[in-house]
Coordinates of C-alpha atoms and ligand atoms in Angstrom, one line a residue:
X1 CA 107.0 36.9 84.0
X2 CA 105.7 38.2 87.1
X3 CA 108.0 40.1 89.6
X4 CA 107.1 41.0 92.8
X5 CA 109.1 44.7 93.5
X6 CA 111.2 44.5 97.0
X7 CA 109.3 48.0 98.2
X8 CA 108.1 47.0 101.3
X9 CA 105.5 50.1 100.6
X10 CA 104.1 48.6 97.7
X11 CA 103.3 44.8 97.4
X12 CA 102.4 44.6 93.7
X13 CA 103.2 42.3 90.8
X14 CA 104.5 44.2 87.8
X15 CA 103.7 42.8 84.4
X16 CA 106.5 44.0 82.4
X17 CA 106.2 41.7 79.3
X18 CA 103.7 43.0 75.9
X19 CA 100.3 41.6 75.9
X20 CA 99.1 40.6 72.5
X21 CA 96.8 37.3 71.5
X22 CA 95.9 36.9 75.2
X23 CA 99.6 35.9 76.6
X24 CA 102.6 38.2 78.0
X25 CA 104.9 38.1 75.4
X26 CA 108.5 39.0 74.8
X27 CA 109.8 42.0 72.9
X28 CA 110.4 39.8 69.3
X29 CA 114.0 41.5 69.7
X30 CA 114.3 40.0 73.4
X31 CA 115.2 44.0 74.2
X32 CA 114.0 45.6 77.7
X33 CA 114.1 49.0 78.9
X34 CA 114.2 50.3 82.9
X35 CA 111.4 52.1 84.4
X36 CA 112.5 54.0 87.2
X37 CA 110.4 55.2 90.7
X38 CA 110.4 59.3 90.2
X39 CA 110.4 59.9 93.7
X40 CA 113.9 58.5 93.9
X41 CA 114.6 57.6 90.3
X42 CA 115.6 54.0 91.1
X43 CA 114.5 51.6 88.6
X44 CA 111.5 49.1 89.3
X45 CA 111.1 47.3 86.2
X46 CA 112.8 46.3 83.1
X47 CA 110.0 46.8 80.3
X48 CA 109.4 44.7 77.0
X49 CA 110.8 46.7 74.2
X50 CA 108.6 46.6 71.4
X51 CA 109.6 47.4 67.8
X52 CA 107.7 47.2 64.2
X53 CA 107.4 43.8 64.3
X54 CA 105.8 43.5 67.8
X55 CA 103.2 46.3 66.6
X56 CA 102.9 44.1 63.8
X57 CA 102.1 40.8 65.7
X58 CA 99.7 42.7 68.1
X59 CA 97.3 44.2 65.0
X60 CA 97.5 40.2 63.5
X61 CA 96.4 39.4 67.1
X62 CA 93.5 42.1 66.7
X63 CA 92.2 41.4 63.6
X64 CA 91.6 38.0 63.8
X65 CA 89.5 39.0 67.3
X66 CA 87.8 41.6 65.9
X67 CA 84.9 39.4 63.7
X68 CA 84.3 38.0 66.8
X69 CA 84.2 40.4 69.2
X70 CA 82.0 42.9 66.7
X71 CA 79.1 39.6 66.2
X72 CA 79.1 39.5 70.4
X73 CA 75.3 40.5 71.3
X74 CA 75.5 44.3 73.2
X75 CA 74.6 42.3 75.9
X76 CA 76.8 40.1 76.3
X77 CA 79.6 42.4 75.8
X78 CA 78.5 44.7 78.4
X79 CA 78.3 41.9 80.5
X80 CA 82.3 41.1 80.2
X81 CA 83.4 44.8 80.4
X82 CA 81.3 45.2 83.4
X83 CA 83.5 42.2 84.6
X84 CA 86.1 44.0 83.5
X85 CA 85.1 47.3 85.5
X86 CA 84.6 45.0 88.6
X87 CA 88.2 43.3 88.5
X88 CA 90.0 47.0 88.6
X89 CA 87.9 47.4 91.6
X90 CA 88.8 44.8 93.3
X91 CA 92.3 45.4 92.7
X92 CA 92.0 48.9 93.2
X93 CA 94.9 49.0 95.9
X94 CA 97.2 47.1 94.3
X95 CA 96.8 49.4 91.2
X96 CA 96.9 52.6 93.1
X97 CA 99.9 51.4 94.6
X98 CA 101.8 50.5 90.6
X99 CA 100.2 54.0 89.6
X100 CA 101.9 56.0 91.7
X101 CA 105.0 53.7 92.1
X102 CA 105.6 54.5 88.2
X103 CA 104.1 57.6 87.8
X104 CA 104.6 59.6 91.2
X105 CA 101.1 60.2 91.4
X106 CA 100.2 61.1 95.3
X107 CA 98.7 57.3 96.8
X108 CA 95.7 59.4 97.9
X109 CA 95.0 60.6 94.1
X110 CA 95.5 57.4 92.5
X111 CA 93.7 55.7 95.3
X112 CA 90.7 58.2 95.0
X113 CA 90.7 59.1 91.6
X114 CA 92.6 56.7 88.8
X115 CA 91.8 53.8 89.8
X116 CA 88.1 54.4 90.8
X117 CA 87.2 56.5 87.8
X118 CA 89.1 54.0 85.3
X119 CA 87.1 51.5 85.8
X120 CA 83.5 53.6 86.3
X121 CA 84.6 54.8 82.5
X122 CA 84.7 50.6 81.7
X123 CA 81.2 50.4 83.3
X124 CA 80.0 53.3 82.0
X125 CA 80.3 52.5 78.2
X126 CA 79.6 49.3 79.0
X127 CA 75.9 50.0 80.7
X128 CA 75.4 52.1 76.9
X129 CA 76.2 49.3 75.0
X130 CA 72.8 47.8 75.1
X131 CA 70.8 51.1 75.3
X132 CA 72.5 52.8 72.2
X133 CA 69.3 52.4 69.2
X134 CA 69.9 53.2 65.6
X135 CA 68.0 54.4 63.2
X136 CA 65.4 54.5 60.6
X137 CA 64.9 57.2 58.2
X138 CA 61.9 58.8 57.5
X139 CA 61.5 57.4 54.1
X140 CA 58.6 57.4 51.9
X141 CA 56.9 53.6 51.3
X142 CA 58.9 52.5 48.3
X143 CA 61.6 52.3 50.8
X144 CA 63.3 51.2 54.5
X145 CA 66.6 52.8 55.1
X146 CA 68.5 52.2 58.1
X147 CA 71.2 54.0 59.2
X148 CA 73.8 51.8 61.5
X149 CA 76.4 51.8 63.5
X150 CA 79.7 49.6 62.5
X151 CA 82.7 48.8 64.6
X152 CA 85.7 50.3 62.7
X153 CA 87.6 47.5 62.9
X154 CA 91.0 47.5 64.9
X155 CA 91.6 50.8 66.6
X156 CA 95.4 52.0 67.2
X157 CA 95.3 54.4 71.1
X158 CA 98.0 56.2 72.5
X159 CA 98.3 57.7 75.2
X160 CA 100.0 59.7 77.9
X161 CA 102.2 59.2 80.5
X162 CA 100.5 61.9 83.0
X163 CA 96.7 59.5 83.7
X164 CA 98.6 56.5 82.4
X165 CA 95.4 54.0 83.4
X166 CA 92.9 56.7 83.3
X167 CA 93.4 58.0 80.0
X168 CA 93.4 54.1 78.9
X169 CA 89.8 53.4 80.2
X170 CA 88.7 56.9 78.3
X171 CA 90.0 55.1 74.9
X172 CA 89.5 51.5 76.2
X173 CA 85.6 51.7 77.6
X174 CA 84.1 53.1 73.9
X175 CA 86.2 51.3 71.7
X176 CA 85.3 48.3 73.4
X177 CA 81.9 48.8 73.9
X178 CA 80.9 49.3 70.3
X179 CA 83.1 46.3 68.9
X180 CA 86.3 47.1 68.2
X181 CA 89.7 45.6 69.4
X182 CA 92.3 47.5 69.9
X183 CA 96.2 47.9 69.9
X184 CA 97.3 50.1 73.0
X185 CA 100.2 51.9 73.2
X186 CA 101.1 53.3 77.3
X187 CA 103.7 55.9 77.2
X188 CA 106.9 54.4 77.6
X189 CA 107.9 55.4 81.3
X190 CA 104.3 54.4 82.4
X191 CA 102.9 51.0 81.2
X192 CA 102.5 49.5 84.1
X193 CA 99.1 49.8 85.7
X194 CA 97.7 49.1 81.9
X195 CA 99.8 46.0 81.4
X196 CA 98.3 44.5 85.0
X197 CA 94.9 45.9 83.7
X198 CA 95.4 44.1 80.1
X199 CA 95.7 40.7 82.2
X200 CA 92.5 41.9 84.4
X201 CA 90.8 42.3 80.7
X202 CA 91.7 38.4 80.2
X203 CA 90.6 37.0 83.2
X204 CA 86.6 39.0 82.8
X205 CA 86.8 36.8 79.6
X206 CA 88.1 39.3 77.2
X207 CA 88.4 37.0 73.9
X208 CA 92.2 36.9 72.8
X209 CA 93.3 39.5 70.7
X210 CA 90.4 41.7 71.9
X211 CA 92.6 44.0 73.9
X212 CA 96.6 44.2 72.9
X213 CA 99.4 46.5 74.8
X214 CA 102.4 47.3 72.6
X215 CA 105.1 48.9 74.6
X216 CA 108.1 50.6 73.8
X217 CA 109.4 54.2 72.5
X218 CA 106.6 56.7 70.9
X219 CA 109.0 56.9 67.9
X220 CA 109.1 53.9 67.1
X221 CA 105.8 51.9 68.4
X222 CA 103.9 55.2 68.3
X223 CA 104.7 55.4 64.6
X224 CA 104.4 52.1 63.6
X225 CA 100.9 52.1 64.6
X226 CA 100.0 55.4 63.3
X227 CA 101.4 54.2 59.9
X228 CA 99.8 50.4 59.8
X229 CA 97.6 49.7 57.3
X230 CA 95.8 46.9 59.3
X231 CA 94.7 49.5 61.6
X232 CA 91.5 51.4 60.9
X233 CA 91.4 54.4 63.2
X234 CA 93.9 55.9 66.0
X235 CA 93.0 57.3 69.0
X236 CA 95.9 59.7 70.3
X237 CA 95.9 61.6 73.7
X238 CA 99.4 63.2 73.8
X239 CA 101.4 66.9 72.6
X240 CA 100.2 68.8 70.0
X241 CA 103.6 68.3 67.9
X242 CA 103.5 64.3 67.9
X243 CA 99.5 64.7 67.4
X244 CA 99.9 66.5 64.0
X245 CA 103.0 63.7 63.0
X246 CA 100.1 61.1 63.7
X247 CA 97.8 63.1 61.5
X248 CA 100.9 62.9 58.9
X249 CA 101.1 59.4 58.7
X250 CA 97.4 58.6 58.4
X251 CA 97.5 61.0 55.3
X252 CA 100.6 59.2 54.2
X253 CA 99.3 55.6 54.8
X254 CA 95.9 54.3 54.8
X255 CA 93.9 57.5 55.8
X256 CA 93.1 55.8 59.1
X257 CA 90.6 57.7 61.0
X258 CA 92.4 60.3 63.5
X259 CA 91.0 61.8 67.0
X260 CA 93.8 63.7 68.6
X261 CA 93.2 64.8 72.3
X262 CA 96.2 67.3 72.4
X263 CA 97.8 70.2 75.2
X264 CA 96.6 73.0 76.7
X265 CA 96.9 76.4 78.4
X266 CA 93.7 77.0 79.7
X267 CA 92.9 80.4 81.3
X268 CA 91.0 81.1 84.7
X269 CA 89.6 84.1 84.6
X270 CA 88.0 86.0 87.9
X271 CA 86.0 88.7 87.4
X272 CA 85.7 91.5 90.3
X273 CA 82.1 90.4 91.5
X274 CA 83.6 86.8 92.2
X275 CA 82.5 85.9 95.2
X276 CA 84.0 84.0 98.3
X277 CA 87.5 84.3 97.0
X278 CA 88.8 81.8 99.3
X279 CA 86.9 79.2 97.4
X280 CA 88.1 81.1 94.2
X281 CA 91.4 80.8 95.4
X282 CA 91.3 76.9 96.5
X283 CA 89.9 76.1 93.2
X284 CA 92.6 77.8 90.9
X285 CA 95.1 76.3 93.4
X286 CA 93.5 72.8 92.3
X287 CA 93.1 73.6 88.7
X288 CA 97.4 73.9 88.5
X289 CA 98.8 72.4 90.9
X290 CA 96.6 69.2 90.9
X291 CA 98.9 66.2 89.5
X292 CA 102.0 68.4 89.6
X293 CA 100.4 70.4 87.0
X294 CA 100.6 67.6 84.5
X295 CA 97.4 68.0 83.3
X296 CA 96.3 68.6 80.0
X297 CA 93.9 71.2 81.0
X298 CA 95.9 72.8 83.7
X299 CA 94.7 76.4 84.7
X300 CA 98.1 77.6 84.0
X301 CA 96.8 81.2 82.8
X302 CA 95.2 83.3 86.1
X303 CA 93.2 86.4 84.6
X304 CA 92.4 88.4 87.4
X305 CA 90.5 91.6 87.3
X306 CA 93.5 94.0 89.0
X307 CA 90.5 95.2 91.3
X308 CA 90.6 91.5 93.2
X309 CA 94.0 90.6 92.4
X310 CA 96.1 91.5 95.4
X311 CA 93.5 89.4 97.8
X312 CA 93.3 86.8 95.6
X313 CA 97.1 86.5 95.3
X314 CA 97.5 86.3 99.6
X315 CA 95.2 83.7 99.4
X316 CA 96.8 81.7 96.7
X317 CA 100.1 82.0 98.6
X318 CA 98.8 81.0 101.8
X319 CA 97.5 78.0 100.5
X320 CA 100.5 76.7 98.5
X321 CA 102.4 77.3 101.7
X322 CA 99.8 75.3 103.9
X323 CA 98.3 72.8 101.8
X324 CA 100.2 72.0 98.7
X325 CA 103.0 69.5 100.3
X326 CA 105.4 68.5 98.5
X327 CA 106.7 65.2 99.9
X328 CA 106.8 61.2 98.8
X329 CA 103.9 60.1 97.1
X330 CA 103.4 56.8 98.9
X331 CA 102.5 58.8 102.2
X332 CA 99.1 59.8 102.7
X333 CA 99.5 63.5 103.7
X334 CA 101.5 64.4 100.2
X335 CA 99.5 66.2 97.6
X336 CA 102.4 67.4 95.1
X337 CA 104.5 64.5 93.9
X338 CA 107.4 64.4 91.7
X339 CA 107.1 64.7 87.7
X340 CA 107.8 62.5 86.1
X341 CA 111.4 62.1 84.7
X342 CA 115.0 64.1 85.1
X343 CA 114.3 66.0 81.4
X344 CA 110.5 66.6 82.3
X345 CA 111.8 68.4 85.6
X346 CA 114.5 69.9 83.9
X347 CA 111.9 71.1 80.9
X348 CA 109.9 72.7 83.7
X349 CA 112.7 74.4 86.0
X350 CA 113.6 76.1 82.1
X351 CA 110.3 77.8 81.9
X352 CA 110.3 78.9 85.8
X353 CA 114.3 80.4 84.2
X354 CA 112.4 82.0 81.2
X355 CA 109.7 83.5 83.5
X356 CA 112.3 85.4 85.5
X357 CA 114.3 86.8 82.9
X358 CA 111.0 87.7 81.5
X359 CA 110.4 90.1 84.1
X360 CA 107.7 88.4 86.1
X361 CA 108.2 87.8 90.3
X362 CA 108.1 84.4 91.5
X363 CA 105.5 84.9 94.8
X364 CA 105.9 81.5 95.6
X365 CA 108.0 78.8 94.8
X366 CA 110.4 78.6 92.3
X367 CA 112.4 75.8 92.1
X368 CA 113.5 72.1 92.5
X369 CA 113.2 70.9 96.5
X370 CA 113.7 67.4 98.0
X371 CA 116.7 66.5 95.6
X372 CA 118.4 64.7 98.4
X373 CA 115.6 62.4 97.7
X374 CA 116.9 61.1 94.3
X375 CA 113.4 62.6 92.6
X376 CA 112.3 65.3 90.8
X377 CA 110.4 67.5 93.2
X378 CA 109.3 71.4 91.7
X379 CA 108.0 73.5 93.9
X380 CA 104.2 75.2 93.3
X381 CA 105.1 78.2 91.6
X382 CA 103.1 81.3 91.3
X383 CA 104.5 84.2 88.7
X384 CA 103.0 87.7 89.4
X385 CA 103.2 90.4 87.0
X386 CA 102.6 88.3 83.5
X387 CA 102.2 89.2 80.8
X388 CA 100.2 87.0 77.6
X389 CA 103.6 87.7 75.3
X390 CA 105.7 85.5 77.9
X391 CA 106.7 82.1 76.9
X392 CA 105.5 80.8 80.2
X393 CA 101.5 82.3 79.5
X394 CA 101.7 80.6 75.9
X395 CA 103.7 77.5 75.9
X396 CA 102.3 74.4 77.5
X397 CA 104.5 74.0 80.3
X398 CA 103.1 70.8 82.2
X399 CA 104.2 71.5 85.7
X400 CA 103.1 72.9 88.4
X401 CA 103.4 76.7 87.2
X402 CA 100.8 79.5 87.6
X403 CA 101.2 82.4 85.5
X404 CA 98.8 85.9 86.8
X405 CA 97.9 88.3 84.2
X406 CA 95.7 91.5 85.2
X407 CA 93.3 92.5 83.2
X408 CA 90.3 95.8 83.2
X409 CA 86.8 94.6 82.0
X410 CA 85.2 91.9 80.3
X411 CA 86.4 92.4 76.5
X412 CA 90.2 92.4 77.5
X413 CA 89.7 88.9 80.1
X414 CA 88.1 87.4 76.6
X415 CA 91.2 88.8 74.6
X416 CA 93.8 87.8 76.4
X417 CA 92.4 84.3 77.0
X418 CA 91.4 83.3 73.3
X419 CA 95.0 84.4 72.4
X420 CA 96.2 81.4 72.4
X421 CA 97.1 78.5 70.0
X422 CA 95.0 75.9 72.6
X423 CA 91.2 75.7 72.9
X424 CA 91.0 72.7 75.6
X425 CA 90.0 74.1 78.6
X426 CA 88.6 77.0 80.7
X427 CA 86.9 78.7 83.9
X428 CA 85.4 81.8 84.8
X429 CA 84.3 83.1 88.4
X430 CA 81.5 85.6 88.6
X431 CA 78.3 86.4 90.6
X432 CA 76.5 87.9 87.6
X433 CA 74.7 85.0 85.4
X434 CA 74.5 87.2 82.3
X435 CA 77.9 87.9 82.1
X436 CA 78.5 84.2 82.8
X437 CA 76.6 83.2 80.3
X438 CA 78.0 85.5 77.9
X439 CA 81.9 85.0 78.7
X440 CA 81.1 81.1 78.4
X441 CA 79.9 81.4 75.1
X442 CA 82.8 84.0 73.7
X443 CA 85.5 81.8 75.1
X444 CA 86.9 79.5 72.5
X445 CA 87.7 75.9 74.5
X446 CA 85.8 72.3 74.4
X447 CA 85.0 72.5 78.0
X448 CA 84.1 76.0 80.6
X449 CA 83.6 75.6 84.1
X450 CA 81.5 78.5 85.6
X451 CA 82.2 78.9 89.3
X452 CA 84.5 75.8 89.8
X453 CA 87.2 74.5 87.6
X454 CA 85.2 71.2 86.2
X455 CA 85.9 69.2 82.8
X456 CA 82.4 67.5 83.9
X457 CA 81.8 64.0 84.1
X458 CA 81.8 60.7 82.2
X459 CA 78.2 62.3 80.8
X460 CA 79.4 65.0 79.0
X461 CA 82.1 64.8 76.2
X462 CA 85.6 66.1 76.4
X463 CA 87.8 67.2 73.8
X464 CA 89.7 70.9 72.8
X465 CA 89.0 73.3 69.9
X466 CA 91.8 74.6 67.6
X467 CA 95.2 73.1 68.4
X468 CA 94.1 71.1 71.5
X469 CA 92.5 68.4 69.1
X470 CA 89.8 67.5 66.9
X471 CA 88.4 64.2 65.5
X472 CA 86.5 62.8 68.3
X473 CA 85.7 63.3 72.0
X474 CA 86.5 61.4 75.1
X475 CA 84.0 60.2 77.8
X476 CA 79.6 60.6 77.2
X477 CA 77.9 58.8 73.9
X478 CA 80.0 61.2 71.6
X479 CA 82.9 58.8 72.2
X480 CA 81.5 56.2 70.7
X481 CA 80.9 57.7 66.7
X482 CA 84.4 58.3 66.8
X483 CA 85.2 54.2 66.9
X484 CA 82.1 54.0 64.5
X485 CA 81.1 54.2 61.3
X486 CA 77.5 55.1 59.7
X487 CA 75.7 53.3 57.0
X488 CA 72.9 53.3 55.4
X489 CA 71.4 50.6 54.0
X490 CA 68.5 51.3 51.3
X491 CA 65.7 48.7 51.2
X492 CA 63.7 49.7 48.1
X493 CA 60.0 48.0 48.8
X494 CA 58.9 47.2 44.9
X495 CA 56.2 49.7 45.5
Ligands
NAD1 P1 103.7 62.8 74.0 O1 103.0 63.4 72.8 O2 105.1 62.9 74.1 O3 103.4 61.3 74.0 C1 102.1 60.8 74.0 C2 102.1 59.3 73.5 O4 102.6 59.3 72.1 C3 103.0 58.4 74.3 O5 102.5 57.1 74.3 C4 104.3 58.4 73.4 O6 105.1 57.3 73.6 C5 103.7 58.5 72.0 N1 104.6 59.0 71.0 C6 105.7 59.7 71.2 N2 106.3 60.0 70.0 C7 105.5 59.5 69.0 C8 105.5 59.5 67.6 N3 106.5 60.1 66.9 N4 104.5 58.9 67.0 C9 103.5 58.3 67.6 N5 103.4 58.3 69.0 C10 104.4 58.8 69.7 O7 102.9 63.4 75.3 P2 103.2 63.1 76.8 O8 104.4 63.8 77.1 O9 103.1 61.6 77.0 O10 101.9 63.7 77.5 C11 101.8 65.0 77.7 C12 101.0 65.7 76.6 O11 99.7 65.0 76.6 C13 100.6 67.1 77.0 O12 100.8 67.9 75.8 C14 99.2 67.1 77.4 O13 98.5 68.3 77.3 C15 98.6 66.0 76.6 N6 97.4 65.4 77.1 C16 96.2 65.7 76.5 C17 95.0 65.2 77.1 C18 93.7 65.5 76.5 O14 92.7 64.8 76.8 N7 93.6 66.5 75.6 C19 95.1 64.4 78.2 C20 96.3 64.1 78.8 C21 97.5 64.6 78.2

């Protein structure tokens, strides 16, 4: 069932049906579910509703496609996910458009970033799947012993509502790539883009089966596929509370392997020699306020040495104030969107309440704007005068809040920002290379960014410490021994 959405703005054709053996298929229950626009919170779609059984049919689907698909020669794999790759390209606008349409992404984001860098992730993995060599052991002559690489099998991913496509393609482009098939699960309010993407998959020449979309609640799709024993491994990007009940049900079930990409509440720390703080101060304005601050690794914690703080505080004003505008997504000029649903908003504006009664002083911001609008629009909010005890410097709030904490010296910026629960993200401004160098290394978080706020690119791996996630990485060649598993195999040579 294709429908074509009477938003003159957006010409697109919404899949709204599951996508399992290579057809659109019904929810086995006939249920549906809205999806509404957040920038006016009118629906859009009415959504499969998948349940047990429709997990169920999708991981038969897989498991007959995954002999197949794990006998393909590397190259001729990489040949159909580089179709793949090209086919999001080419509908790059019309997925842009669905993106932010569902998700309330700004057009110029999705059209810049999503869309683009999903299917570069395809291509990438895809370009390694014929280069990737394994090996052979340095043996003595009685014996050859190899050690391989193996598909798992049928891979469960889940992921997130806040890069719907994007965090796909980091889960799609190495589980694909080294043989698997897999069972997707979008979040709920955001399955859009990968549903149109699953039916791109299909006409590269995907085989059926190779690439299924279960949609449908977390609690119960989510958990039927964290619990099915026909799955061999899930992939989870998503809170660090439903991570660990994923991690449960493995342990409860089949002991499926488990890589959990959780939250965050990364700290950006600028030291007194920082220099240029007007570059300082437009890269911490992009590190929170980028995607409405729904961003795993959000700079939400500001240390700032109390030497630099006052300048750096103007300039961060003056740029929220200038730059940041809040407005509809679909135009052009808008860089701050709405979140994503009523509850998310309402979640958010709680934590801008709990700041205040904290004691710390909104500078900026504050509140919910453009309600005549029918979204849910929050202002970029700064909080001076935080401290690391408040709820809004420690809980993941996954808006667009910025909480500023003074600090004196080197050893109390590391302090305050490895007291924390999270480990995904972090970055550090300074002039001096031996105290870059040194902060870099003491600061407990997968990724650092010295100078800039960067997670890298789709060369380097990307994945948290501590409660942020363990069990694999995203993105680079490390992404792909997560959907792998080693074996040797001993040839003894009768000598
Ligand atoms: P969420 O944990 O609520 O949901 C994530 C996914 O899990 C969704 O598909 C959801 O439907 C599903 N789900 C919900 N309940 C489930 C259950 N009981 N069992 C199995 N699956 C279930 O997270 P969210 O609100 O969609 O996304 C925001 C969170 O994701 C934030 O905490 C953010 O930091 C995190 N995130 C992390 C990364 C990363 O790479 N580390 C990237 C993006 C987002």
């Amino acid at each position: 069932m294709a429908v074509t959405t009477p938003n003159p703005l957006a010409e697109v054709r919404l899949r709204t049906q599951m996508f399992a053996g290579g057809d659109f298929v019904d929810a086995v229950s006939g249920r549906t579910y809205p999806v509404e626009n957040p920038a006016n919170g009118q629906t859009i779609a009415e959504v499969a509703e998948g349940g047990v059984e429709d997990v169920d049919r999708a991981v038969e689907a897989a498991r007959r496609a995954a002999p197949g698909w794990a006998a393909t020669p590397p190259a001729d794999r990489k040949k159909l996910l580089q179709r793949f790759a090209d086919l999001i390209d080419e509908n790059s606008e019309e997925l842009a458009r669905i993106e932010t349409l569902d998700v309330g992404k700004p057009i110029s984001d999705t059209r810049s970033l999503d869309i683009p860098d999903s299917a570069a992730t395809i291509r990438w993995h895809a370009e390694a799947t014929d280069k990737l060599y394994d090996q052979v052991a340095p043996t003595g002559p009685g014996a050859v012993a190899m050690v391989v690489r193996e598909p798992l099998g049928v891979v469960g991913a889940i992921v997130p509502w806040n890069y719907p496509l994007q965090m796909a393609a980091w889960k799609l482009g190495p589980i694909l790539a080294t043989g698997n098939a897999v069972v997707m699960k979008p979040a709920q309010v955001t399955s859009l883009s990968l549903l149109r993407v699953a039916e791109l998959g299909a006409e590269a020449g995907l085989p059926d089966g190779v690439l299924n979309v279960v949609t449908g609640p977390g609690s119960v799709v989510g958990t039927a596929i964290a619990r099915h024993p026909g799955i061999d491994g899930v992939a989870f990007t998503g809170s660090t509370e439903v991570g660990r009940t994923v991690l449960e049900h493995s342990a409860r079930t089949n002991l499926k392997r488990v890589a959990l990409e959780l939250g965050g509440k990364s700290p950006q720390i600028v030291m007194a020699d920082a220099a240029n703080l007007d570059r300082v101060a437009d890269r911490v304005a992009n590190a929170i306020f980028w995607n409405m601050g729904e961003n795993c690794s959000a700079g939400s914690r500001l240390l700032v040495d109390r030497r630099v703080k006052g300048p750096l505080l103007d300039r961060l004003v003056g740029l929220v104030e200038r730059d940041w505008i809040v407005g509809d997504p679909m135009n052009d000029t808008t860089r701050v969107g709405p979140l994503i649903t009523k509850s998310h908003m309402e979640k958010v504006l709680g934590y801008i309440d709990a700041g205040r009664a904290e004691g710390a002083r909104t500078v900026v911001g504050g509140g919910r704007v453009r309600e005549d609008s029918g979204g849910w629009f929050v202002s970029p909010t700064i909080f001076d005068r935080a401290t690391n005890e408040m709820r809004i410097a420690r809980e993941e709030i996954f808006g667009p809040v910025l909480s500023v904490i003074e600090f004196e010296g080197e050893d109390e910026a590391i302090a305050i920002a490895n007291d924390t629960d999270y480990g995904l993200a972090a970055s550090l401004y300074t002039e001096n290379v031996r105290t870059a160098h040194r902060m870099a290394r003491a600061i407990k978080a997968g990724v650092v960014g010295v100078n800039n706020y960067s997670e890298g690119d789709l060369t380097t791996p990307f994945g948290g410490f501590r409660q942020s996630g363990f069990g694999g990485h995203d993105k680079s060649v490390h992404a792909h021994d997560q959907y792998t598993n080693l074996k040797t195999i001993w040839i003894d040579m009768g000598e």
